[in-house]
XYZ file of C-alpha atoms in Angstrom:
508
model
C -43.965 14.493 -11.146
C -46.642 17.185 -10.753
C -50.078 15.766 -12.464
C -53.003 17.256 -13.336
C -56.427 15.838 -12.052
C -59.709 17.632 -12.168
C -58.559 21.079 -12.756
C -56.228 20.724 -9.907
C -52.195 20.238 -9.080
C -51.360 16.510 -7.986
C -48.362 16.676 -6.333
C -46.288 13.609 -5.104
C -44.598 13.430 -1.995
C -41.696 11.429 -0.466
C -41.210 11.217 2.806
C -37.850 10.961 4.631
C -37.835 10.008 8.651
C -34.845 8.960 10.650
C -33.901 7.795 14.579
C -31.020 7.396 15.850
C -31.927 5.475 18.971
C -35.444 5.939 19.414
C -35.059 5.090 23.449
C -33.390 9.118 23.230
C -35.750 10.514 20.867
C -39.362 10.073 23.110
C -42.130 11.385 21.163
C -40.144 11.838 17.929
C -41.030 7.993 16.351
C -40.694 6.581 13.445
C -44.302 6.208 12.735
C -44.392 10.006 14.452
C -42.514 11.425 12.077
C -44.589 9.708 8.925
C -47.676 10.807 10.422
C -46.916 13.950 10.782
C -45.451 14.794 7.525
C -48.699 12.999 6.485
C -50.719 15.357 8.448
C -49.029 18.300 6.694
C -49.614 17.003 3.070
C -53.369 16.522 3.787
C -53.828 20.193 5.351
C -51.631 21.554 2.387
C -53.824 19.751 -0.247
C -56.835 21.923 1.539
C -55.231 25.084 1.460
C -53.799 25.074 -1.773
C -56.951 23.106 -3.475
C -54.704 20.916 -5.057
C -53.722 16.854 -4.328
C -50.671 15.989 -2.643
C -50.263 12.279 -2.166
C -47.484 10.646 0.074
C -47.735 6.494 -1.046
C -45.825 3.920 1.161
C -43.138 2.911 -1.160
C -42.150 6.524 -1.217
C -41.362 6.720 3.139
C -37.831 6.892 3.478
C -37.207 5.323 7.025
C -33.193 5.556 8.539
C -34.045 3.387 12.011
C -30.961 3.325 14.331
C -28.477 5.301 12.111
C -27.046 8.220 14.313
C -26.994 11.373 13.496
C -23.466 12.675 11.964
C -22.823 9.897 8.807
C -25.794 10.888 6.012
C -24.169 9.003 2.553
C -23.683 5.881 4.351
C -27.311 5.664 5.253
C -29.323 3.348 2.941
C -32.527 5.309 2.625
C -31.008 8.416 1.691
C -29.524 6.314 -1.185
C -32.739 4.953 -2.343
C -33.966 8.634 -1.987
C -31.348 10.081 -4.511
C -31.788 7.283 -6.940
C -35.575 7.830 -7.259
C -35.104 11.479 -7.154
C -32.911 11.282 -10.250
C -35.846 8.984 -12.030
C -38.568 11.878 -11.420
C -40.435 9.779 -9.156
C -41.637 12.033 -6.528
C -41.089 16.536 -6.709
C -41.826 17.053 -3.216
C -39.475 15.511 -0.353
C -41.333 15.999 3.301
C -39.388 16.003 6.890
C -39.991 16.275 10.392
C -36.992 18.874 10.590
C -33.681 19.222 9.271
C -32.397 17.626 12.488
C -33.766 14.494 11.175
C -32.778 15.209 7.689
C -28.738 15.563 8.499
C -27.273 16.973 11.449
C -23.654 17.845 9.737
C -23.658 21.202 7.810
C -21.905 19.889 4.557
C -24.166 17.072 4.670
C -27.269 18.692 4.883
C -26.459 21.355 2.220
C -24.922 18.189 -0.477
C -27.899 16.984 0.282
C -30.168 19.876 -0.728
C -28.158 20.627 -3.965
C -28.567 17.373 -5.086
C -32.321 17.185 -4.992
C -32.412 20.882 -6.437
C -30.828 19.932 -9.185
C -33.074 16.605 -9.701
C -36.299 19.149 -9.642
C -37.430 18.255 -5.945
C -38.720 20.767 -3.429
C -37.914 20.771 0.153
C -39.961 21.139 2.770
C -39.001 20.865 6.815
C -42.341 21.407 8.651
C -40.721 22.289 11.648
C -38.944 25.237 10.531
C -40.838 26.431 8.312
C -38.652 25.836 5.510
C -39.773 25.540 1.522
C -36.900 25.285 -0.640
C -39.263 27.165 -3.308
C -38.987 30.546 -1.251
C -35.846 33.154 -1.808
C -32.982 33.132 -0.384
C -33.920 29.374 0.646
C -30.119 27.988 0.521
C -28.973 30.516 3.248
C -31.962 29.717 5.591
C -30.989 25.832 5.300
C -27.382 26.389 6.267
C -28.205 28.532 9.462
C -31.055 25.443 10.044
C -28.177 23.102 9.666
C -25.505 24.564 11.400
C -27.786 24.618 14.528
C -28.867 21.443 14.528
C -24.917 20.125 14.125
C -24.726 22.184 17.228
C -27.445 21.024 18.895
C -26.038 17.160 17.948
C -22.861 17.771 19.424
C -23.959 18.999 22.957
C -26.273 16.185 22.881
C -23.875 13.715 22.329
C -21.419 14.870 24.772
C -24.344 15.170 27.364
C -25.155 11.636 26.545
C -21.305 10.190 27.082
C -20.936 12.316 29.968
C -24.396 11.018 31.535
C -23.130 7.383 30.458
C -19.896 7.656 32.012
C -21.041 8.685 35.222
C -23.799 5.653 35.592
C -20.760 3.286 34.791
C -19.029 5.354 37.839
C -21.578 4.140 39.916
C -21.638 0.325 38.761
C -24.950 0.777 36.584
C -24.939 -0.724 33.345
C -24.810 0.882 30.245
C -27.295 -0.774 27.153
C -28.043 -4.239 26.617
C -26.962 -7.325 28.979
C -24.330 -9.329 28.303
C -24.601 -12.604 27.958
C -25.159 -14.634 30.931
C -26.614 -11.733 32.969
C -29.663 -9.957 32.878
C -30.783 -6.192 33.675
C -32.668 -5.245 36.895
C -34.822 -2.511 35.475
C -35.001 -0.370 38.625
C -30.998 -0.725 39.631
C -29.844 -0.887 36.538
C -27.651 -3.118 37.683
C -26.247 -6.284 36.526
C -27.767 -9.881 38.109
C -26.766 -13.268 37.482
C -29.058 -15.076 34.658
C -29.622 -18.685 36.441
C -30.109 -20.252 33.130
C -27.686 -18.331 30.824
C -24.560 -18.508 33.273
C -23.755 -21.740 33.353
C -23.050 -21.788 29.664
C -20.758 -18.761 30.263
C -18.437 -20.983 32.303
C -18.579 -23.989 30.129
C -16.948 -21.436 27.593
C -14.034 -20.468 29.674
C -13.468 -24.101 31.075
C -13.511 -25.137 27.614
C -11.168 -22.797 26.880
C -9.304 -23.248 29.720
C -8.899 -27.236 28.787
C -7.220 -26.008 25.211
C -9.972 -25.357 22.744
C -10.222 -22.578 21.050
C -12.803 -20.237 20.433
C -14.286 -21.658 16.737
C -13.916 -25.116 18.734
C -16.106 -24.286 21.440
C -18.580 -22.061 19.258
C -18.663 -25.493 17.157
C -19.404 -27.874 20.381
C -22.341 -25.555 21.479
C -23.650 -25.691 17.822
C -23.610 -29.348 17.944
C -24.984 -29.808 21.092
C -27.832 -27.863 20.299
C -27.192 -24.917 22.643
C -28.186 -22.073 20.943
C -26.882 -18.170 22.009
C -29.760 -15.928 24.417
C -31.168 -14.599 20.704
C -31.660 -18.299 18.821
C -28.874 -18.248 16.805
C -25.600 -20.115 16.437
C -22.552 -19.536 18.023
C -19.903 -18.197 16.439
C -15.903 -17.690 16.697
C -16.362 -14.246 17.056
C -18.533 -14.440 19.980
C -16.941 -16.708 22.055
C -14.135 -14.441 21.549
C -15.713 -11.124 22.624
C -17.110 -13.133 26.218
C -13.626 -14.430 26.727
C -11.841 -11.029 26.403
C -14.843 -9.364 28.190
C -14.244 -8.285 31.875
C -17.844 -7.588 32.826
C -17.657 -11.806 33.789
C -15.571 -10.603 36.486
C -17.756 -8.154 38.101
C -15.802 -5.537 36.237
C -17.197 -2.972 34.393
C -14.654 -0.949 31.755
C -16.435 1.811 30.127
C -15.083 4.233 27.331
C -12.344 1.547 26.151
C -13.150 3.093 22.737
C -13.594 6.770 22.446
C -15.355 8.391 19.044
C -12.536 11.466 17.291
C -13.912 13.927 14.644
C -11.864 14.152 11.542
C -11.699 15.547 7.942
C -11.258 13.421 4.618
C -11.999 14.192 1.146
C -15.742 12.303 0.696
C -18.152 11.544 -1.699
C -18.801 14.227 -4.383
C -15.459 15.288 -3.996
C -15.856 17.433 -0.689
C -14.514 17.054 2.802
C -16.188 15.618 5.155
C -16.603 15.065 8.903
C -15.975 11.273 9.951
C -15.257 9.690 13.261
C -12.688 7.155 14.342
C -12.667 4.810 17.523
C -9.359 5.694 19.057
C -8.475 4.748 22.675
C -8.152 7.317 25.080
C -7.338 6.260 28.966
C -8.304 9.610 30.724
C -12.010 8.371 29.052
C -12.186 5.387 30.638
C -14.034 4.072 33.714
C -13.012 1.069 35.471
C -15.080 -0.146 38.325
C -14.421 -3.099 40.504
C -17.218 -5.302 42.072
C -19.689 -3.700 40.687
C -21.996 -6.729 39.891
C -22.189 -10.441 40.972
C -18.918 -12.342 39.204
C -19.674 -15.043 36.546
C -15.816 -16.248 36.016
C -13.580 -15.859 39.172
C -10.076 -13.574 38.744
C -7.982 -16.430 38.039
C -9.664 -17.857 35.559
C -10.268 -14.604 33.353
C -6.463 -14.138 33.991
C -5.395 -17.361 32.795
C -7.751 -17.178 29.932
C -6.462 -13.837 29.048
C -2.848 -14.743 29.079
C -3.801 -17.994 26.529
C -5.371 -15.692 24.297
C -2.670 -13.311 24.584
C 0.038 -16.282 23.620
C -2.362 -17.788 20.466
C -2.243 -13.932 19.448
C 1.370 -13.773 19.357
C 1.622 -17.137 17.062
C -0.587 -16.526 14.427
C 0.421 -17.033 10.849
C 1.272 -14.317 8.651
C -0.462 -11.054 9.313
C -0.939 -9.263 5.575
C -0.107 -12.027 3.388
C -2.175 -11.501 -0.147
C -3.725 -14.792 -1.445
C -5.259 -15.243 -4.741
C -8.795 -16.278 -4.087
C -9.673 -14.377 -0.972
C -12.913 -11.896 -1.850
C -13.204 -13.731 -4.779
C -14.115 -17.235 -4.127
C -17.326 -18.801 -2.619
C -18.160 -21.904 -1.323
C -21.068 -24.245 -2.429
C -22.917 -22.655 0.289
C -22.216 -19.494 -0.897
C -20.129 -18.648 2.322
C -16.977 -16.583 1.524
C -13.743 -18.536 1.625
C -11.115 -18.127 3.754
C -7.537 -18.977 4.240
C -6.383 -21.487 6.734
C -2.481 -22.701 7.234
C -1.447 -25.766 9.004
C 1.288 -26.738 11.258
C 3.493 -27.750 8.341
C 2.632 -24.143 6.650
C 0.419 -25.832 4.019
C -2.202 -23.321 2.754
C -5.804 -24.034 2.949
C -9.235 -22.811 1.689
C -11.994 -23.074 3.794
C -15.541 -21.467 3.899
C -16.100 -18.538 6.097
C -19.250 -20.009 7.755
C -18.063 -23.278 9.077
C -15.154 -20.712 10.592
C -17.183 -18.795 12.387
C -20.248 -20.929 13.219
C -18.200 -24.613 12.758
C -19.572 -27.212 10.923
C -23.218 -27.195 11.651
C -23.413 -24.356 9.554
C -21.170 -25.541 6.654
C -19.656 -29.016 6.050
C -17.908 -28.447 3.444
C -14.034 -29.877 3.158
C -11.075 -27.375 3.452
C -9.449 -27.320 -0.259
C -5.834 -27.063 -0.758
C -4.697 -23.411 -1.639
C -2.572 -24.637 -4.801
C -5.093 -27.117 -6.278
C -7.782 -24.256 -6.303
C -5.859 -22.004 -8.030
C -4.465 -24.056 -10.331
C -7.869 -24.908 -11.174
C -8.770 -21.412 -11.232
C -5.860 -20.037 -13.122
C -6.668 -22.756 -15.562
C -10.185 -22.180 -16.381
C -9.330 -18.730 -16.637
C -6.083 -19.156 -18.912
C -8.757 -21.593 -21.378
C -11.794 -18.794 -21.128
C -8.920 -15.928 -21.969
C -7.572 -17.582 -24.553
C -10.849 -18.288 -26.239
C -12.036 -14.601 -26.286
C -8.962 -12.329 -26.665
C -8.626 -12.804 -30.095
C -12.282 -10.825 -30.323
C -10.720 -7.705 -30.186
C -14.056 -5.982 -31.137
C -15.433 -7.069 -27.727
C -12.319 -7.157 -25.287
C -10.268 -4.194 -25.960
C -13.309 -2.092 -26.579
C -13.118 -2.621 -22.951
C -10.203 -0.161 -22.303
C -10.288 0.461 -18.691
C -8.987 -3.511 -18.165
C -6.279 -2.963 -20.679
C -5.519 0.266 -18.679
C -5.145 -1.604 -15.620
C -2.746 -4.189 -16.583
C -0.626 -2.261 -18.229
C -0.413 0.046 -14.866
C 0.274 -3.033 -12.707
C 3.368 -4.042 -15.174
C 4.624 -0.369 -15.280
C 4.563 -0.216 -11.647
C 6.746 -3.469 -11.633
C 9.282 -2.450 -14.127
C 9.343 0.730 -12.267
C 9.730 -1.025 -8.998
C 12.634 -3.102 -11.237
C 14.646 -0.194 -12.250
C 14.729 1.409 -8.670
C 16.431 -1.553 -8.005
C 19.155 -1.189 -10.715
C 19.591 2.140 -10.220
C 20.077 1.350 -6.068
C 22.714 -1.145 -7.217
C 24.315 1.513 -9.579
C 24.507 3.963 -7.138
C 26.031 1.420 -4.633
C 28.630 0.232 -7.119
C 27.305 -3.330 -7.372
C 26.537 -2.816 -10.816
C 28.886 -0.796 -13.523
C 27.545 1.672 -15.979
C 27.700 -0.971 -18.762
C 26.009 -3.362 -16.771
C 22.920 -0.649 -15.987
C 22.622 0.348 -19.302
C 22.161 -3.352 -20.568
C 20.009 -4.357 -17.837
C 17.937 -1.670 -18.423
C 17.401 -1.225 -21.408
C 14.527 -3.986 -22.354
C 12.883 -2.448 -19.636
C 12.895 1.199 -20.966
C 11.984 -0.627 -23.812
C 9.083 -2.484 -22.707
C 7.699 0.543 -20.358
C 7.570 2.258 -23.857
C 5.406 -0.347 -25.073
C 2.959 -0.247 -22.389
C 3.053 3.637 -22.682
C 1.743 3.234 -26.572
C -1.578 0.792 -25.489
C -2.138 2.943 -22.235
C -2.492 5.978 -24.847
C -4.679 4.039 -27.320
C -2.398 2.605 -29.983
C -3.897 0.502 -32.858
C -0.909 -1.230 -33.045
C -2.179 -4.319 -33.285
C 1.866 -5.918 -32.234
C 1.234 -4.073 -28.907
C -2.438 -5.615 -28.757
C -0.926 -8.443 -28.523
C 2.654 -8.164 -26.536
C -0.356 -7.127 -23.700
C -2.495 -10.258 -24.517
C 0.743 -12.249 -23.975
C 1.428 -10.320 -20.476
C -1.959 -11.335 -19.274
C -1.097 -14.655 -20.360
C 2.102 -15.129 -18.672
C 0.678 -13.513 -15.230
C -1.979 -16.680 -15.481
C 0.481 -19.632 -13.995
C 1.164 -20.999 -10.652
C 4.251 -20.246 -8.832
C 5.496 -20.826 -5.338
C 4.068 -18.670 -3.080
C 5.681 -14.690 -3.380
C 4.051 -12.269 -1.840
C 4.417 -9.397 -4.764
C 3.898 -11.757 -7.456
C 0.254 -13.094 -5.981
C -0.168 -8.998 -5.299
C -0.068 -8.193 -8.645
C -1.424 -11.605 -10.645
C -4.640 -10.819 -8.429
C -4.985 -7.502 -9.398
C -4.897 -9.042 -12.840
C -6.992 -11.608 -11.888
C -9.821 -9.601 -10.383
C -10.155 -7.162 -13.483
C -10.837 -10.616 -14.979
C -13.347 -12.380 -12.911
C -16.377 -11.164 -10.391
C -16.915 -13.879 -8.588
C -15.300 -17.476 -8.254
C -17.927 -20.224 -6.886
C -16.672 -23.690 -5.861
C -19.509 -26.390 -7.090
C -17.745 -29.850 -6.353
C -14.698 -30.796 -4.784
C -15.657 -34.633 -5.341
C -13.703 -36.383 -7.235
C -11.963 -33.711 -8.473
C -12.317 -29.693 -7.784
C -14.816 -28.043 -9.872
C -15.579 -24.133 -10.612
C -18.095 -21.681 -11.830
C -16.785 -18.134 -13.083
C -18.258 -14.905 -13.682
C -16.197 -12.689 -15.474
C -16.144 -9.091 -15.621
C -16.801 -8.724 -19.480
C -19.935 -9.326 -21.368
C -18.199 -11.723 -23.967
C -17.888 -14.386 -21.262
């Protein structure tokens, strides 16, 4: 957006600034980094006789993001989308350091706002993206900084490892202690501690952790920062040695890999793996909140709820879908007589002073659901002008019933080839399916058959009932269901359930 204003160039400037953690980054701010880029536009204005503005809403601040992961990084996103709308031609950093410290990254990055018009400049190199051979220079830039990134972070782990070593503590207390700023040790917080062990006697006495977090909440004891307690939390101080006097460092160690990204290229990205030569265990090396036995006893509980949980990977219709009249996600629940529940996510976590709301019965709220839906489909499939227009749902039914009659015949074939079934036997039971995969095949590829039009309207149709719980049928009639509907929100459940839908078409 380069403007003309009393004979001379107005130029418009974004900004782009980014810290990691700014407690390693002394002297390279935030509000550093603006002002400095700030600082350049105002001497460049003089030199060049022209106008280059930087305005607030175009400072692009990344605060606490580290250094390796650039298209997961929300300003950067904001960056790209008003680069593509022309609303800035000049993008202003620190350095490339704080632009992207992974090679690829940084040079995506640069193409990208090339190709929406914008000009680069890093002050601290030097750099102008306007000069010759301007995409080599970047890449050397880049691959230096990466470098530079990597011995720092190793530095940093290696410096971090050896304070555990010698029982200092590494980033913010725990709850319950507190952090003498010239040991760096642990101490006991008088006030905070005594909460610490109501948890693990509560425990202890056979409540579990959204029981407790829901006891606190009602007794008005709120956690160190003001805010409720939740199941999660209770769970991360019950599993957490540090209330022994222990400190475990390095329980979680970060491991470069390659995967095919964004913009179809590979990228770098790091996964927590465990690694045991990494970690440092030291004993007694802070004032115990919980005694041995205790954290033992509590560990082996938690150990023996783990091991009797309900079904780990079961699919359920409603889950990402449906929200509660608080606008809390819901949540599955099953009871000791394996009777499936909805509840809201909230009053799970936090209990019920954050959500009151009932737990609904898994098969009245889809059946509720399923028939709103079934009523609403019914209505507007017959506008064929409005619903098949939308191809990519018809596409995506018809690849969830190929992949079960394809999933069928492996099945007859396996029994053929066993001898279970004889030739005769194959051939008839698979024939409506060759049959029917045919007919999908002719509305994948765009048919005008208006018979197949409506042999799919049917399918969709017959996936829209309730059936006993099966764990590939509810796999696949969600899949169905969610090219359907966006959201599901749950406005009454007195007297009777009642639902709000937002579908995934214009015509509802």
């Amino acid at each position: 957006m380069i403007l003309r204003s009393d004979h001379r160039t107005t130029r418009v400037c974004a900004i782009y600034a980014r810290v990691s953690d700014e407690s390693q980054v002394h002297g390279d701010s935030l509000e550093h980094q603006i002002a400095y880029a700030r600082e350049y536009a105002r001497r460049r204005a003089t030199d060049a006789d022209e106008i280059w503005l930087a305005p607030d809403e175009l400072v692009y601040v990344d605060e606490g993001i580290t250094g390796l992961s650039m298209v997961k990084r929300p300003a950067v996103l904001r960056l790209l989308d008003d680069a593509k709308r022309g609303r800035f031609d000049v993008l202003l950093c620190k350095g490339i350091s704080r632009f992207a410290r992974d090679t690829v990254d940084a040079l995506t990055m640069l193409r990208l706002l090339l190709a929406c018009g914008v000009r680069v400049l890093s002050i601290e190199e030097n750099f102008d993206s306007d000069r010759d051979r301007a995409e080599f220079v970047f890449t050397i830039h880049s691959a230096l900084a990466q470098a530079e990134s990597e011995k720092t972070s190793v530095r940093v782990r290696l410096g971090a490892m050896q304070k555990a070593r010698s029982g200092r503590w590494n980033g913010r207390p725990p709850d319950g202690y507190r952090l003498n700023r010239e040991t760096q040790r642990l101490e006991v917080d008088r006030e905070e501690a005594p909460i610490i062990r109501q948890i693990f006697a509560m425990y202890r006495a056979g409540l579990g952790c959204r029981a407790i977090a829901e006891r606190l909440n009602r007794q008005g004891i709120a956690t160190p920062n003001g805010k409720l307690w939740s199941q999660r939390r209770i769970a991360r101080i019950l599993q957490n040695p540090v209330y022994c006097g222990e400190i475990v460092y390095g329980r979680r160690t970060k491991r470069m890999r390659f995967r095919r990204g964004q913009f179809g290229i590979v990228e770098r990205r790091s996964d927590w793996v465990r690694d045991e030569a990494e970690i440092v265990h030291v004993f007694e090396a802070h004032p115990a909140i919980i005694d041995r036995e205790t954290f033992a006893a509590v560990a082996h509980c938690l150990e023996e709820r783990r091991s009797h949980r309900g079904r780990v990977g079961s699919v359920h219709l409603l889950v990402g879908l449906a929200r509660c009249v608080c606008g809390g996600r819901l949540v599955t629940k099953e009871n000791g007589r394996h009777t499936l529940y909805y509840r809201c996510a909230r009053q799970a976590e936090y209990g019920r002073s954050a959500c009151n709301a009932p737990y609904v019965r898994a098969d009245d709220l889809e059946q509720a659901v399923i028939q709103r839906v079934r009523e609403d489909v019914l209505t507007y499939l017959p506008l064929k002008d409005r619903l098949i227009a939308d191809r990519p749902l018809y596409r995506q039914v018809t690849e969830v019933e190929r992949s079960r009659i394809v999933a069928q015949f492996e099945k007859l074939f396996a029994a053929y080839a066993s001898g279970a079934l004889s030739l005769e036997q194959f051939d008839h039971l698979n024939g409506p399916l060759r049959e029917r995969l045919a007919s999908l095949e002719a509305v994948s590829e765009g048919s005008d058959n208006h018979e197949q039009e409506a042999s799919l309207d049917d399918f969709i149709l017959s996936w829209l009932t309730v059936r006993p719980y099966d764990s590939e049928y509810t796999s696949v009639q969600r899949r169905i269901l969610a090219a359907l509907v966006h959201e599901v929100r749950l406005t009454s459940f007195d007297p009777d359930i009642s639902v709000s839908i937002c579908y995934t078409f214009s015509a509802l």
